[in-house]
mmCIF file of C-alpha atoms in Angstrom:
data_model
loop_
_atom_site.group_PDB
_atom_site.id
_atom_site.type_symbol
_atom_site.label_atom_id
_atom_site.label_comp_id
_atom_site.label_asym_id
_atom_site.label_seq_id
_atom_site.Cartn_x
_atom_site.Cartn_y
_atom_site.Cartn_z
ATOM 1 C CA MET A 5 10.601 32.005 16.930
ATOM 2 C CA MET A 6 9.718 35.585 15.969
ATOM 3 C CA ASN A 7 10.826 38.477 18.155
ATOM 4 C CA GLY A 8 8.805 41.633 18.803
ATOM 5 C CA ASN A 9 5.172 42.233 17.963
ATOM 6 C CA VAL A 10 3.609 40.030 15.290
ATOM 7 C CA GLU A 11 0.988 41.568 13.003
ATOM 8 C CA VAL A 12 -1.778 39.220 11.842
ATOM 9 C CA VAL A 13 -4.432 40.308 9.361
ATOM 10 C CA VAL A 14 -7.652 38.315 9.099
ATOM 11 C CA VAL A 15 -9.553 38.872 5.848
ATOM 12 C CA GLY A 16 -13.206 38.070 6.430
ATOM 13 C CA GLY A 17 -15.402 38.440 9.519
ATOM 14 C CA GLY A 18 -17.547 35.325 9.362
ATOM 15 C CA TYR A 19 -17.523 32.431 11.822
ATOM 16 C CA GLY A 20 -14.046 31.221 10.836
ATOM 17 C CA GLY A 21 -12.433 34.647 10.679
ATOM 18 C CA VAL A 22 -13.817 35.853 14.011
ATOM 19 C CA MET A 23 -12.929 32.588 15.744
ATOM 20 C CA ALA A 24 -9.347 32.881 14.484
ATOM 21 C CA ALA A 25 -9.050 36.571 15.366
ATOM 22 C CA ASN A 26 -10.169 36.001 18.964
ATOM 23 C CA ARG A 27 -7.829 33.048 19.437
ATOM 24 C CA LEU A 28 -4.880 35.053 18.133
ATOM 25 C CA ALA A 29 -5.757 38.165 20.151
ATOM 26 C CA ARG A 30 -5.398 36.172 23.366
ATOM 27 C CA ARG A 31 -1.683 35.722 22.680
ATOM 28 C CA ASP A 32 0.631 38.349 24.138
ATOM 29 C CA GLY A 33 2.785 39.985 21.476
ATOM 30 C CA VAL A 34 0.265 39.409 18.662
ATOM 31 C CA SER A 35 -1.698 42.302 17.136
ATOM 32 C CA VAL A 36 -4.754 41.368 15.107
ATOM 33 C CA THR A 37 -6.568 43.346 12.409
ATOM 34 C CA LEU A 38 -9.848 42.063 10.989
ATOM 35 C CA VAL A 39 -10.860 43.328 7.538
ATOM 36 C CA ASN A 40 -14.564 42.923 6.789
ATOM 37 C CA ARG A 41 -16.818 44.648 4.290
ATOM 38 C CA ARG A 42 -19.646 45.081 6.801
ATOM 39 C CA PRO A 43 -19.614 46.818 10.207
ATOM 40 C CA ASP A 44 -21.584 43.953 11.790
ATOM 41 C CA PHE A 45 -21.290 40.192 12.171
ATOM 42 C CA VAL A 46 -23.851 38.242 10.137
ATOM 43 C CA GLU A 47 -25.342 35.024 11.490
ATOM 44 C CA ARG A 48 -25.587 33.492 8.069
ATOM 45 C CA ILE A 49 -27.359 30.392 9.353
ATOM 46 C CA ARG A 50 -30.281 32.641 10.380
ATOM 47 C CA LEU A 51 -30.745 34.537 7.113
ATOM 48 C CA HIS A 52 -33.893 32.552 6.286
ATOM 49 C CA GLN A 53 -35.302 33.936 9.552
ATOM 50 C CA LEU A 54 -34.447 37.486 8.518
ATOM 51 C CA VAL A 55 -36.548 36.938 5.389
ATOM 52 C CA THR A 56 -39.654 36.245 7.479
ATOM 53 C CA GLY A 57 -38.858 38.619 10.342
ATOM 54 C CA SER A 58 -38.275 36.122 13.168
ATOM 55 C CA ASP A 59 -34.627 37.227 13.574
ATOM 56 C CA ASP A 60 -32.436 40.027 12.207
ATOM 57 C CA ALA A 61 -29.435 37.652 11.735
ATOM 58 C CA VAL A 62 -26.991 40.384 12.818
ATOM 59 C CA GLU A 63 -24.777 40.851 15.882
ATOM 60 C CA GLY A 64 -22.534 43.821 16.591
ATOM 61 C CA PHE A 65 -18.829 43.038 16.350
ATOM 62 C CA GLY A 66 -18.578 44.508 19.829
ATOM 63 C CA GLU A 67 -20.297 41.349 21.068
ATOM 64 C CA VAL A 68 -18.341 38.707 19.152
ATOM 65 C CA LEU A 69 -14.933 40.296 18.557
ATOM 66 C CA GLY A 70 -12.284 40.929 21.189
ATOM 67 C CA GLY A 71 -11.859 44.572 22.152
ATOM 68 C CA ASN A 72 -8.175 44.371 21.286
ATOM 69 C CA VAL A 73 -8.870 43.347 17.681
ATOM 70 C CA ARG A 74 -8.696 46.254 15.249
ATOM 71 C CA LEU A 75 -11.705 46.244 12.907
ATOM 72 C CA VAL A 76 -11.281 47.710 9.404
ATOM 73 C CA VAL A 77 -14.561 48.007 7.520
ATOM 74 C CA ASP A 78 -13.448 47.698 3.914
ATOM 75 C CA THR A 79 -13.073 45.132 1.129
ATOM 76 C CA ALA A 80 -9.770 43.419 0.361
ATOM 77 C CA THR A 81 -9.020 43.667 -3.351
ATOM 78 C CA ARG A 82 -5.583 42.042 -3.598
ATOM 79 C CA ILE A 83 -3.045 40.186 -1.475
ATOM 80 C CA ASP A 84 0.573 41.008 -2.258
ATOM 81 C CA ALA A 85 2.326 37.971 -0.797
ATOM 82 C CA ALA A 86 5.807 39.207 -1.685
ATOM 83 C CA GLU A 87 5.326 42.521 0.140
ATOM 84 C CA ARG A 88 2.953 41.065 2.761
ATOM 85 C CA ARG A 89 0.313 43.699 2.140
ATOM 86 C CA VAL A 90 -3.437 43.662 1.549
ATOM 87 C CA SER A 91 -4.863 46.324 -0.758
ATOM 88 C CA LEU A 92 -8.290 47.686 0.165
ATOM 89 C CA ALA A 93 -11.114 49.018 -1.997
ATOM 90 C CA GLY A 94 -11.011 52.266 -0.033
ATOM 91 C CA GLY A 95 -7.494 52.935 -1.279
ATOM 92 C CA GLY A 96 -5.453 51.945 1.771
ATOM 93 C CA THR A 97 -3.271 48.940 2.520
ATOM 94 C CA VAL A 98 -2.734 46.766 5.581
ATOM 95 C CA ALA A 99 0.625 45.115 6.252
ATOM 96 C CA TYR A 100 0.967 41.712 7.888
ATOM 97 C CA ASP A 101 3.432 39.154 9.177
ATOM 98 C CA TYR A 102 0.779 36.448 8.819
ATOM 99 C CA LEU A 103 -2.560 36.495 7.026
ATOM 100 C CA ILE A 104 -5.676 34.411 7.573
ATOM 101 C CA TYR A 105 -7.750 34.019 4.431
ATOM 102 C CA ALA A 106 -11.376 33.684 5.601
ATOM 103 C CA VAL A 107 -13.388 35.381 2.861
ATOM 104 C CA GLY A 108 -16.302 32.927 3.045
ATOM 105 C CA SER A 109 -18.701 32.155 0.218
ATOM 106 C CA GLY A 110 -21.780 33.505 -1.517
ATOM 107 C CA ALA A 111 -24.388 32.536 -4.086
ATOM 108 C CA ALA A 112 -23.092 30.797 -7.192
ATOM 109 C CA ASP A 113 -23.939 32.018 -10.680
ATOM 110 C CA PRO A 114 -26.983 29.868 -11.507
ATOM 111 C CA GLY A 115 -26.012 29.595 -15.168
ATOM 112 C CA VAL A 116 -29.715 29.537 -16.047
ATOM 113 C CA PRO A 117 -31.300 32.187 -18.300
ATOM 114 C CA GLY A 118 -32.949 34.892 -16.217
ATOM 115 C CA ALA A 119 -31.910 33.507 -12.834
ATOM 116 C CA ALA A 120 -29.077 35.927 -12.067
ATOM 117 C CA GLU A 121 -31.248 38.935 -12.951
ATOM 118 C CA LEU A 122 -34.642 37.883 -11.623
ATOM 119 C CA ALA A 123 -34.163 35.348 -8.822
ATOM 120 C CA HIS A 124 -33.399 36.274 -5.220
ATOM 121 C CA SER A 125 -30.741 34.820 -2.928
ATOM 122 C CA VAL A 126 -30.523 34.037 0.788
ATOM 123 C CA SER A 127 -26.749 33.547 0.828
ATOM 124 C CA ASP A 128 -25.779 36.969 2.187
ATOM 125 C CA LEU A 129 -27.264 39.774 4.257
ATOM 126 C CA GLU A 130 -28.004 42.129 1.389
ATOM 127 C CA GLY A 131 -29.659 39.403 -0.682
ATOM 128 C CA ALA A 132 -31.868 38.349 2.233
ATOM 129 C CA GLN A 133 -32.865 41.966 2.876
ATOM 130 C CA ARG A 134 -33.810 42.465 -0.788
ATOM 131 C CA LEU A 135 -35.840 39.264 -0.710
ATOM 132 C CA ARG A 136 -37.700 40.403 2.383
ATOM 133 C CA SER A 137 -38.562 43.706 0.692
ATOM 134 C CA ALA A 138 -39.736 41.867 -2.423
ATOM 135 C CA LEU A 139 -41.979 39.596 -0.363
ATOM 136 C CA ASP A 140 -43.375 42.552 1.580
ATOM 137 C CA ALA A 141 -44.373 44.091 -1.755
ATOM 138 C CA THR A 142 -46.006 40.879 -3.004
ATOM 139 C CA PRO A 143 -49.536 39.709 -2.073
ATOM 140 C CA ALA A 144 -49.541 36.904 0.490
ATOM 141 C CA THR A 145 -51.493 34.689 -1.924
ATOM 142 C CA ALA A 146 -48.928 35.038 -4.751
ATOM 143 C CA PRO A 147 -46.941 31.888 -5.636
ATOM 144 C CA VAL A 148 -43.330 31.638 -4.448
ATOM 145 C CA THR A 149 -40.776 29.217 -5.888
ATOM 146 C CA VAL A 150 -37.663 28.084 -4.033
ATOM 147 C CA VAL A 151 -35.001 26.439 -6.208
ATOM 148 C CA GLY A 152 -32.627 24.035 -4.461
ATOM 149 C CA ALA A 153 -33.432 21.443 -1.802
ATOM 150 C CA GLY A 154 -30.368 21.668 0.413
ATOM 151 C CA PRO A 155 -30.687 23.039 3.961
ATOM 152 C CA THR A 156 -31.081 26.667 2.847
ATOM 153 C CA GLY A 157 -33.817 25.827 0.359
ATOM 154 C CA ILE A 158 -35.713 23.584 2.770
ATOM 155 C CA GLU A 159 -35.497 26.069 5.645
ATOM 156 C CA THR A 160 -36.541 29.013 3.473
ATOM 157 C CA ALA A 161 -39.490 27.122 1.990
ATOM 158 C CA ALA A 162 -40.695 25.980 5.419
ATOM 159 C CA GLU A 163 -40.292 29.412 6.977
ATOM 160 C CA LEU A 164 -42.345 31.062 4.229
ATOM 161 C CA ALA A 165 -45.013 28.358 4.198
ATOM 162 C CA GLU A 166 -45.443 28.679 7.947
ATOM 163 C CA LEU A 167 -46.411 32.323 7.324
ATOM 164 C CA GLY A 168 -49.093 31.160 4.891
ATOM 165 C CA ARG A 169 -47.193 31.648 1.646
ATOM 166 C CA LYS A 170 -47.937 29.323 -1.279
ATOM 167 C CA VAL A 171 -44.528 27.708 -1.829
ATOM 168 C CA THR A 172 -43.166 25.291 -4.416
ATOM 169 C CA LEU A 173 -39.747 23.759 -3.735
ATOM 170 C CA VAL A 174 -37.928 22.633 -6.889
ATOM 171 C CA CYS A 175 -35.440 20.020 -5.700
ATOM 172 C CA GLY A 176 -33.515 19.398 -8.922
ATOM 173 C CA SER A 177 -32.937 15.760 -7.992
ATOM 174 C CA VAL A 178 -33.918 14.695 -4.487
ATOM 175 C CA LEU A 179 -35.192 16.449 -1.379
ATOM 176 C CA GLY A 180 -32.307 16.951 1.055
ATOM 177 C CA PRO A 181 -29.507 15.181 -0.863
ATOM 178 C CA TYR A 182 -27.280 15.130 2.254
ATOM 179 C CA LEU A 183 -29.940 13.429 4.369
ATOM 180 C CA HIS A 184 -30.230 9.713 5.074
ATOM 181 C CA ALA A 185 -33.408 8.198 3.647
ATOM 182 C CA ARG A 186 -34.829 7.862 7.167
ATOM 183 C CA GLY A 187 -34.074 11.507 7.949
ATOM 184 C CA ARG A 188 -35.675 12.593 4.691
ATOM 185 C CA HIS A 189 -39.118 11.214 5.616
ATOM 186 C CA PRO A 190 -39.881 13.648 8.499
ATOM 187 C CA VAL A 191 -38.668 16.546 6.347
ATOM 188 C CA ALA A 192 -41.048 15.592 3.549
ATOM 189 C CA ARG A 193 -43.878 15.037 6.030
ATOM 190 C CA ARG A 194 -43.464 18.438 7.676
ATOM 191 C CA LEU A 195 -43.186 20.282 4.357
ATOM 192 C CA ALA A 196 -46.402 18.617 3.230
ATOM 193 C CA GLU A 197 -48.113 19.631 6.471
ATOM 194 C CA LEU A 198 -47.066 23.223 5.837
ATOM 195 C CA GLY A 199 -48.483 23.057 2.330
ATOM 196 C CA VAL A 200 -45.172 23.094 0.449
ATOM 197 C CA THR A 201 -45.269 21.426 -2.958
ATOM 198 C CA PHE A 202 -41.894 19.858 -3.678
ATOM 199 C CA LEU A 203 -40.816 18.536 -7.051
ATOM 200 C CA GLU A 204 -38.150 15.837 -7.307
ATOM 201 C CA GLY A 205 -36.499 13.901 -10.123
ATOM 202 C CA PRO A 206 -34.316 14.626 -13.162
ATOM 203 C CA ARG A 207 -37.068 16.617 -14.886
ATOM 204 C CA ALA A 208 -37.524 18.883 -11.861
ATOM 205 C CA ARG A 209 -34.720 21.163 -12.946
ATOM 206 C CA VAL A 210 -35.105 24.845 -13.730
ATOM 207 C CA THR A 211 -34.119 25.808 -17.268
ATOM 208 C CA ALA A 212 -35.256 29.459 -17.215
ATOM 209 C CA VAL A 213 -36.572 32.136 -14.863
ATOM 210 C CA THR A 214 -38.926 34.899 -15.978
ATOM 211 C CA ARG A 215 -40.542 37.722 -14.036
ATOM 212 C CA ASP A 216 -43.643 35.693 -13.239
ATOM 213 C CA ALA A 217 -42.721 32.053 -13.845
ATOM 214 C CA VAL A 218 -40.137 29.281 -13.637
ATOM 215 C CA ARG A 219 -39.629 26.916 -16.581
ATOM 216 C CA LEU A 220 -38.691 23.290 -15.915
ATOM 217 C CA GLY A 221 -36.742 20.781 -17.979
ATOM 218 C CA ASP A 222 -39.879 18.888 -19.002
ATOM 219 C CA GLY A 223 -41.438 22.047 -20.451
ATOM 220 C CA ARG A 224 -43.713 22.885 -17.531
ATOM 221 C CA GLU A 225 -44.030 26.479 -16.383
ATOM 222 C CA LEU A 226 -44.700 27.221 -12.723
ATOM 223 C CA PRO A 227 -46.259 30.589 -11.879
ATOM 224 C CA SER A 228 -43.856 32.409 -9.575
ATOM 225 C CA ALA A 229 -44.240 35.961 -8.331
ATOM 226 C CA VAL A 230 -41.017 35.624 -6.311
ATOM 227 C CA THR A 231 -38.290 33.120 -7.196
ATOM 228 C CA ILE A 232 -35.585 32.284 -4.657
ATOM 229 C CA TRP A 233 -32.380 30.550 -5.809
ATOM 230 C CA THR A 234 -30.581 28.557 -3.119
ATOM 231 C CA ALA A 235 -28.680 26.022 -5.246
ATOM 232 C CA GLY A 236 -24.898 26.265 -5.112
ATOM 233 C CA PHE A 237 -22.228 28.446 -3.525
ATOM 234 C CA ARG A 238 -19.142 30.195 -4.833
ATOM 235 C CA VAL A 239 -16.152 31.801 -3.148
ATOM 236 C CA PRO A 240 -14.691 35.248 -3.921
ATOM 237 C CA ASP A 241 -11.867 35.268 -6.463
ATOM 238 C CA LEU A 242 -9.462 37.216 -4.211
ATOM 239 C CA ALA A 243 -6.957 34.339 -4.002
ATOM 240 C CA ALA A 244 -6.900 33.758 -7.749
ATOM 241 C CA ARG A 245 -6.617 37.497 -8.479
ATOM 242 C CA SER A 246 -3.685 37.618 -6.065
ATOM 243 C CA GLY A 247 -1.797 34.876 -7.889
ATOM 244 C CA LEU A 248 -2.370 32.187 -5.250
ATOM 245 C CA ARG A 249 -3.243 28.665 -6.274
ATOM 246 C CA THR A 250 -6.849 27.560 -5.896
ATOM 247 C CA ASP A 251 -8.966 24.494 -6.589
ATOM 248 C CA THR A 252 -11.477 24.391 -9.453
ATOM 249 C CA GLU A 253 -14.050 26.185 -7.269
ATOM 250 C CA GLY A 254 -11.673 29.050 -6.463
ATOM 251 C CA ARG A 255 -10.896 28.012 -2.884
ATOM 252 C CA LEU A 256 -7.364 28.644 -1.643
ATOM 253 C CA LEU A 257 -5.330 25.437 -1.811
ATOM 254 C CA THR A 258 -3.693 24.514 1.489
ATOM 255 C CA ASP A 259 -1.821 21.659 3.093
ATOM 256 C CA VAL A 260 -3.240 19.791 6.098
ATOM 257 C CA THR A 261 -2.242 22.601 8.466
ATOM 258 C CA LEU A 262 -4.382 25.064 6.431
ATOM 259 C CA THR A 263 -1.214 26.758 5.130
ATOM 260 C CA SER A 264 -1.295 28.013 1.547
ATOM 261 C CA VAL A 265 0.694 25.747 -0.786
ATOM 262 C CA ASP A 266 2.317 28.943 -2.097
ATOM 263 C CA ASP A 267 3.225 30.843 1.079
ATOM 264 C CA VAL A 268 3.724 29.761 4.700
ATOM 265 C CA ARG A 269 2.644 33.229 5.844
ATOM 266 C CA ILE A 270 -0.894 32.711 4.503
ATOM 267 C CA VAL A 271 -3.301 30.380 6.324
ATOM 268 C CA ALA A 272 -6.900 29.741 5.322
ATOM 269 C CA ALA A 273 -10.127 29.157 7.262
ATOM 270 C CA GLY A 274 -13.796 28.688 6.440
ATOM 271 C CA ASP A 275 -15.573 28.053 3.147
ATOM 272 C CA ALA A 276 -12.773 29.570 1.054
ATOM 273 C CA ALA A 277 -10.208 26.978 2.207
ATOM 274 C CA ALA A 278 -9.509 23.675 0.443
ATOM 275 C CA MET A 279 -7.130 21.126 1.905
ATOM 276 C CA THR A 280 -5.587 19.347 -1.074
ATOM 277 C CA ASP A 281 -6.304 15.795 0.121
ATOM 278 C CA ARG A 282 -9.185 16.298 2.561
ATOM 279 C CA PRO A 283 -12.178 18.066 1.023
ATOM 280 C CA PHE A 284 -14.876 19.137 3.478
ATOM 281 C CA ARG A 285 -18.409 20.446 3.336
ATOM 282 C CA MET A 286 -18.866 24.210 3.415
ATOM 283 C CA SER A 287 -20.643 24.928 6.690
ATOM 284 C CA CYS A 288 -20.625 26.895 9.927
ATOM 285 C CA GLN A 289 -19.734 23.616 11.634
ATOM 286 C CA ALA A 290 -16.510 23.416 9.631
ATOM 287 C CA ALA A 291 -15.759 27.150 9.780
ATOM 288 C CA VAL A 292 -15.445 27.415 13.566
ATOM 289 C CA GLN A 293 -13.083 24.428 13.636
ATOM 290 C CA LEU A 294 -11.044 25.809 10.749
ATOM 291 C CA GLY A 295 -10.807 29.212 12.435
ATOM 292 C CA ALA A 296 -9.394 27.626 15.580
ATOM 293 C CA GLY A 297 -7.074 25.450 13.507
ATOM 294 C CA ALA A 298 -5.771 28.381 11.461
ATOM 295 C CA ALA A 299 -5.003 30.325 14.632
ATOM 296 C CA ALA A 300 -3.215 27.305 16.122
ATOM 297 C CA THR A 301 -1.066 26.966 12.988
ATOM 298 C CA ILE A 302 0.064 30.602 13.173
ATOM 299 C CA LEU A 303 0.649 30.522 16.931
ATOM 300 C CA ARG A 304 2.834 27.453 16.570
ATOM 301 C CA ARG A 305 4.897 29.135 13.870
ATOM 302 C CA ILE A 306 5.296 32.244 16.002
ATOM 303 C CA ALA A 307 6.505 30.040 18.871
ATOM 304 C CA GLY A 308 8.985 28.245 16.607
ATOM 305 C CA ARG A 309 7.028 25.008 16.713
ATOM 306 C CA THR A 310 5.919 22.784 13.841
ATOM 307 C CA PRO A 311 2.220 23.178 12.944
ATOM 308 C CA VAL A 312 0.103 20.051 13.168
ATOM 309 C CA PRO A 313 -2.500 18.755 10.711
ATOM 310 C CA VAL A 314 -6.057 19.906 11.308
ATOM 311 C CA ARG A 315 -8.745 17.270 11.446
ATOM 312 C CA LEU A 316 -12.390 18.258 11.114
ATOM 313 C CA LEU A 317 -14.960 16.385 13.173
ATOM 314 C CA PHE A 318 -18.602 16.539 12.115
ATOM 315 C CA ALA A 319 -21.704 15.692 14.123
ATOM 316 C CA GLY A 320 -24.389 15.970 11.451
ATOM 317 C CA GLN A 321 -26.733 18.630 10.149
ATOM 318 C CA CYS A 322 -29.684 20.456 11.689
ATOM 319 C CA ILE A 323 -32.558 21.746 9.558
ATOM 320 C CA SER A 324 -35.339 23.980 10.840
ATOM 321 C CA LEU A 325 -38.824 23.368 9.464
ATOM 322 C CA GLY A 326 -40.442 26.580 10.566
ATOM 323 C CA ARG A 327 -40.179 27.854 14.118
ATOM 324 C CA ASN A 328 -41.664 24.833 15.876
ATOM 325 C CA GLU A 329 -40.224 21.752 14.185
ATOM 326 C CA GLY A 330 -36.937 20.584 12.792
ATOM 327 C CA VAL A 331 -34.799 17.586 11.875
ATOM 328 C CA THR A 332 -31.338 16.781 13.165
ATOM 329 C CA GLN A 333 -29.511 14.352 10.894
ATOM 330 C CA PHE A 334 -26.577 12.713 12.678
ATOM 331 C CA SER A 335 -23.402 11.634 10.926
ATOM 332 C CA TYR A 336 -20.198 9.772 11.565
ATOM 333 C CA LEU A 337 -17.218 11.987 12.470
ATOM 334 C CA ASP A 338 -16.101 12.020 8.817
ATOM 335 C CA ASP A 339 -19.460 13.580 7.801
ATOM 336 C CA ARG A 340 -20.991 10.404 6.327
ATOM 337 C CA VAL A 341 -24.624 10.372 7.373
ATOM 338 C CA ASN A 342 -26.179 7.533 9.331
ATOM 339 C CA ALA A 343 -29.768 6.541 10.070
ATOM 340 C CA LEU A 344 -29.953 8.384 13.398
ATOM 341 C CA HIS A 345 -32.084 11.517 13.434
ATOM 342 C CA ILE A 346 -34.291 13.616 15.695
ATOM 343 C CA SER A 347 -37.439 15.273 14.400
ATOM 344 C CA GLY A 348 -40.389 17.341 15.583
ATOM 345 C CA ARG A 349 -40.202 19.885 18.401
ATOM 346 C CA LEU A 350 -37.066 18.308 19.851
ATOM 347 C CA GLY A 351 -35.455 18.653 16.422
ATOM 348 C CA ALA A 352 -36.301 22.374 16.493
ATOM 349 C CA LYS A 353 -34.703 22.742 19.925
ATOM 350 C CA VAL A 354 -31.546 20.976 18.778
ATOM 351 C CA LYS A 355 -31.433 23.224 15.716
ATOM 352 C CA GLU A 356 -31.725 26.348 17.863
ATOM 353 C CA PHE A 357 -28.942 25.073 20.107
ATOM 354 C CA ALA A 358 -26.810 24.390 17.029
ATOM 355 C CA CYS A 359 -27.347 27.981 15.872
ATOM 356 C CA ARG A 360 -26.702 29.469 19.291
ATOM 357 C CA PHE A 361 -23.632 27.419 20.185
ATOM 358 C CA PRO A 362 -21.167 28.865 17.623
ATOM 359 C CA LEU A 363 -22.294 32.399 18.471
ATOM 360 C CA ASP A 364 -21.744 31.681 22.158
ATOM 361 C CA GLN A 365 -18.267 30.387 21.272
ATOM 362 C CA LEU A 366 -17.461 33.667 19.555
ATOM 363 C CA VAL A 367 -18.823 35.755 22.436
ATOM 364 C CA SER A 368 -16.777 33.721 24.905
ATOM 365 C CA GLY A 369 -13.680 34.089 22.726
ATOM 366 C CA ALA A 370 -14.206 37.843 22.533
ATOM 367 C CA ARG A 371 -14.370 38.118 26.323
ATOM 368 C CA LYS A 372 -11.185 36.104 26.752
ATOM 369 C CA ALA A 373 -9.356 38.220 24.172
ATOM 370 C CA SER A 374 -10.614 41.437 25.770
ATOM 371 C CA ALA A 375 -9.565 40.205 29.217
ATOM 372 C CA ARG A 376 -6.016 39.676 27.959
ATOM 373 C CA ALA A 377 -5.984 43.236 26.680
ATOM 374 C CA SER A 378 -7.465 44.671 29.882
ATOM 375 C CA HIS A 379 -5.101 42.894 32.245
ATOM 376 C CA GLY A 380 -2.000 42.918 30.083
ATOM 377 C CA ASP A 381 -1.663 39.167 30.540
ATOM 378 C CA SER A 382 1.787 38.163 29.394
ATOM 379 C CA THR A 383 1.327 34.542 30.397
ATOM 380 C CA ALA A 384 -1.108 33.596 27.638
ATOM 381 C CA ARG A 385 -0.420 30.126 26.337
ATOM 382 C CA LEU A 386 -0.917 28.491 22.976
ATOM 383 C CA GLU A 387 -4.305 26.844 22.613
ATOM 384 C CA PRO A 388 -4.201 23.062 22.420
ATOM 385 C CA PRO A 389 -4.445 21.893 18.797
ATOM 386 C CA LEU A 390 -7.440 20.192 17.273
ATOM 387 C CA PRO A 391 -7.305 16.376 17.034
ATOM 388 C CA GLN A 392 -4.375 15.522 14.812
ATOM 389 C CA HIS A 393 -2.500 12.898 12.832
ATOM 390 C CA ARG A 394 1.134 11.981 13.369
ATOM 391 C CA THR A 395 2.417 13.162 10.001
ATOM 392 C CA THR A 396 3.641 16.753 9.744
ATOM 393 C CA PRO A 397 4.105 18.738 6.526
ATOM 394 C CA SER A 398 7.143 20.770 5.604
ATOM 395 C CA ASN A 399 7.419 24.347 6.853
ATOM 396 C CA THR A 400 9.361 25.488 3.805
ATOM 397 C CA ARG A 401 7.891 27.823 1.237
ATOM 398 C CA ARG A 402 6.772 25.965 -1.875
ATOM 399 C CA ALA A 403 7.525 26.995 -5.433
ATOM 400 C CA THR A 404 4.639 28.586 -7.307
#
C-alpha cells in the first residue's frame, strides 16, 4: 500500500481517459491530471453529425470531468518510464506515480495514391470541421464519394444523402462487414431509399484519388467533388516512441489487467490498448469499460491489493441512417453478432440512447468526483471491479 498522496496522470481525454480520471478522482489521497491536446471533450461518435450540422459533437470538460481533476491542454510527446515523467509539446513535463495511457485512435494512412492529400476524414474533430467547410463550398448537386462501409462510412453517407447530397458509398468488400446478414438488409434498404449508391465486391476497391474523381480496381472512375475516407484506424505512436512494447498496430501491449507488459506503473485504456490474449474491437463501447477497468487496476495497487483481469462485455452495434432511422445489431457478450436487430425509427431511438448513455456516465462520474472534492470525503471506497476471471497475473515488473 502506498502512503501519502498518489499522483496519477491520464494521457488522453476521450471516453476511456475521462472515465478513468473521474473514477480515480473519487478516491481520497489520489490526485489526477488529465493531459489532452484539446480544451474540450469530443463526442467522436457524433462527428458525422457535425459534418451536416445536426450536432457540434463537443462538450466542455467542465461538464464531463470532475472539478478536482487538473486539466493540462497540451500534447504528450514522450513517456519516460524510468523517471515517471511525461514530456509535453509545450516544453513542460508532468510527473506521475501511475499513468493511464488513453491516447485513442485516428484515421489510418490509406496507402492509396492521392488519398492522404485529397480525401477527407471524419475520425477527429479537426478533420470533420474541414470536411464540413469543404462541403459548404461545394454545390449541393456535386457528387460525393464515401470510402469504407463500416459504421462511420454508413452513417456519414446516410447523413449526407438525407440532406440531398448525391452520395456513392464504396464498400471495398461488403456493406457493413460487422453486421449479420439479416441486419444488413435494412441498412441496404434505407441507403437505397435515401438515394445512396453503394458498390460492393472485390473490384469495388479504391486504387487512386484525384481532385475530382475516385479510381476503382476494375478501372472505373467515379466523379467525386468531395471524397471522404472512413476505412481504417491507427493509434498514435507515443508508446513505441517511448520504448514501450506494442502490437503490430502500435497499441500498447498489456496483460489482462490492462497493465503494460513493460511497467506496472503504466495502465492502458481505450483504442490504444491491446490485451495480449484478448483482442477487442475499437469502440466507445469498449473504451468506457476499459477506462473503468484501468482505474480499478490502479486503485487496487494503491490499496495493496492484487488487480483482477478485465473482461469486456459487448451488446452489439448501433448505426444511424440519417436522423430518423437506424439499425441496432445485437451481439453475444463476446461481440459475435447474432440475427437479432432493430431497425427503423425504433433503431434511431436506440442509437440516440447509445450515444447519450456514455456521455451521461461521464457527467455522472464528474459530479461524483467533484462531490468528493467539495466535501472532503475521506471514506471513498474502491469501485467494484468489472466481471472477472479467477486467474490473476503477476504484479512484478517484466523485463523489456
